[in-house]
Amino acid sequence: MTQFDMLLRRALMDANLAQYERALQSVEDKEPDFSPRYLRERMRLLADPQGWGRQARPGGRKRLDWRLAAIVAAMLLLSACAYAVATGQFSQWFPRLGVDPKAPEVSEEVLSRTGTAIEQSQTVGDTTVTLNAAVWDGTYIYLSFTIESPSLPEDLQAYTPLHTGDCRLIMRQDQWEEYMTNRVKEDCANQNMTPEETEEAVRAALEEGARKDVLWLFWPETREGNVLSFQVNTSLYSRWFTETKRPELTLHLENIATYADGKGESIIDENGYAQNPGPGEIVIPGPFDLTFTLEEPILPIRYERADVEMVLTDIPLRFTGFELSTTELSAAYEAVNPEDLPEPGPDLSPEENDRRFQADVAVYRAVQDSIRGLWTEDGKYVDLSNSESSGSGGYASHSYPYPIDPATVTAVDIAGTRVELGELERTTEPVS
């Protein structure tokens, strides 16, 4: 092998290792379950690439030349997580996050860089829970896991509503205190509270504890035989951590039940209000506790000092900032209400409250309709006009059809106006 050949082989290997460095660090030191024949061939290839390349296949056909063999050898040096990237494992674990049909490998690469491969199992009785992986985009954490049990009732199928009041995503105590302290301080600052009021609010929150941090499973995504597959998510804001870069979390599952009286359908009481029917049969008693540490996410990128004004459905709007994560685009906005709209307060009549509600709905619809898409650095336009949306309190968000690295987004489409992000102020603070 010439010096050039050796350098080329080294460059190929280094390039692959650099590409998947984050992924390589996020898994245990183990290999996929390859067949014995595959492992023998790999050993022969790595030991003598040229000799492997000269071997004749059955039928007399020659193998690929050594240069292609070197590429194969470089790929074979990747770890189990890199193997997962190559086969789309994260995309299989998180199907609801989507895949770009024109570049599935790019979607997988974004997920793997902001994800944590866990593959941890725990068995209690005849039931096994396997936590596949987590994806954290700095705003939400997504979990993929399965529950396998021969005791699952036949009528528990995909999308069967579940009662999961005893399920939690628990943060390590010292990290939770850090997280909650910063969360409460931000809320107090938004309400212009005094330092003394803020200190009291923080103390009260820490004393109350995390008892309300319920993880709602809602329903399984699929059922295959005795295996239920779940993909759930809850908020986890990176900005509320100051010291912690990799939070330690525990997925706690206990007393998962079907619903009584209609399996999740609300019961209307004598006053005409819908009431939760409560749990019926407990199908997964547990408890299960699976502890893992997240990898650092691809953090959201925030752009401030925007000044995009327009009138939509007779509502004047001004967009002041944007935030892009790997899964969604959010916009901060201001709306000008009609001059005769009453200010909120306890003394409003039912008619005045209804007017305020209708005005808020009109603003919300106008804002949602205005966030239409984005452009990436390769010139591709990603349409968001029909994607899932949410928002309140001066913020609105649209989910992407598939994961996108926020660093590759160059512009956003607001009601047909192209807003160049490079002309705005990039910041690590929340949009305002």
XYZ file of N, CA and C in Angstrom, residues 308 310 319 322 324 329 331 367-375 381-385 398 409-421:
105
model
N -41.046 42.860 12.068
C -41.812 42.437 10.903
C -43.274 42.765 11.164
N -47.285 43.515 9.824
C -48.249 43.175 8.782
C -49.639 43.213 9.366
N -43.968 40.925 14.540
C -43.136 39.813 14.985
C -41.786 40.355 15.441
N -37.535 35.107 16.858
C -37.778 33.734 16.424
C -36.848 32.799 17.184
N -35.513 28.646 16.905
C -35.519 27.436 16.107
C -34.813 26.327 16.875
N -40.304 25.676 14.943
C -40.041 27.107 14.811
C -41.050 27.849 15.673
N -42.255 31.806 17.213
C -42.188 33.236 16.930
C -42.786 34.019 18.097
N -51.992 34.611 13.719
C -50.572 34.321 13.924
C -50.220 32.949 13.377
N -51.056 31.956 13.683
C -50.773 30.604 13.198
C -50.740 30.558 11.678
N -51.642 31.267 11.039
C -51.671 31.280 9.576
C -50.464 32.005 8.987
N -49.836 32.865 9.776
C -48.738 33.669 9.233
C -47.414 32.917 9.200
N -47.230 31.906 10.054
C -45.980 31.143 10.074
C -46.091 30.044 9.034
N -45.430 30.239 7.893
C -45.698 29.377 6.735
C -44.546 28.464 6.346
N -43.318 28.801 6.712
C -42.227 27.929 6.278
C -40.870 28.496 6.622
N -39.838 27.817 6.127
C -38.463 28.265 6.330
C -37.597 27.792 5.172
N -36.427 28.431 5.078
C -35.444 28.041 4.071
C -34.167 27.557 4.761
N -36.904 24.814 0.580
C -38.005 25.435 1.306
C -38.788 24.347 2.019
N -39.014 24.520 3.314
C -39.773 23.557 4.115
C -41.110 24.189 4.473
N -42.188 23.609 3.976
C -43.531 24.141 4.179
C -44.032 23.754 5.570
N -44.419 24.749 6.380
C -44.949 24.510 7.721
C -46.416 24.881 7.839
N -47.036 25.265 6.738
C -48.386 25.819 6.818
C -49.412 24.812 7.309
N -44.705 26.203 15.312
C -45.081 25.216 14.306
C -44.043 24.107 14.311
N -30.775 26.716 9.100
C -31.911 27.546 8.679
C -31.428 28.969 8.442
N -31.708 29.514 7.276
C -31.220 30.846 6.912
C -32.315 31.908 6.913
N -33.577 31.505 6.735
C -34.662 32.492 6.650
C -35.979 31.825 7.011
N -36.954 32.631 7.433
C -38.290 32.125 7.747
C -39.316 32.882 6.912
N -40.417 32.205 6.635
C -41.505 32.756 5.817
C -42.642 33.170 6.741
N -42.854 34.484 6.870
C -43.939 35.016 7.682
C -44.939 35.690 6.755
N -46.032 34.973 6.500
C -47.118 35.475 5.644
C -46.600 35.946 4.287
N -45.664 35.173 3.720
C -45.127 35.516 2.410
C -43.939 36.446 2.438
N -43.555 36.940 3.599
C -42.386 37.806 3.730
C -41.185 36.968 4.149
N -40.125 37.035 3.382
C -38.915 36.297 3.727
C -38.092 37.128 4.718
N -37.885 36.564 5.905
C -37.128 37.238 6.956
C -35.768 36.568 7.065
N -34.709 37.296 6.707
C -33.357 36.750 6.752
C -32.860 36.728 8.200
N -32.564 35.555 8.706
C -32.135 35.436 10.094
C -30.755 36.028 10.315
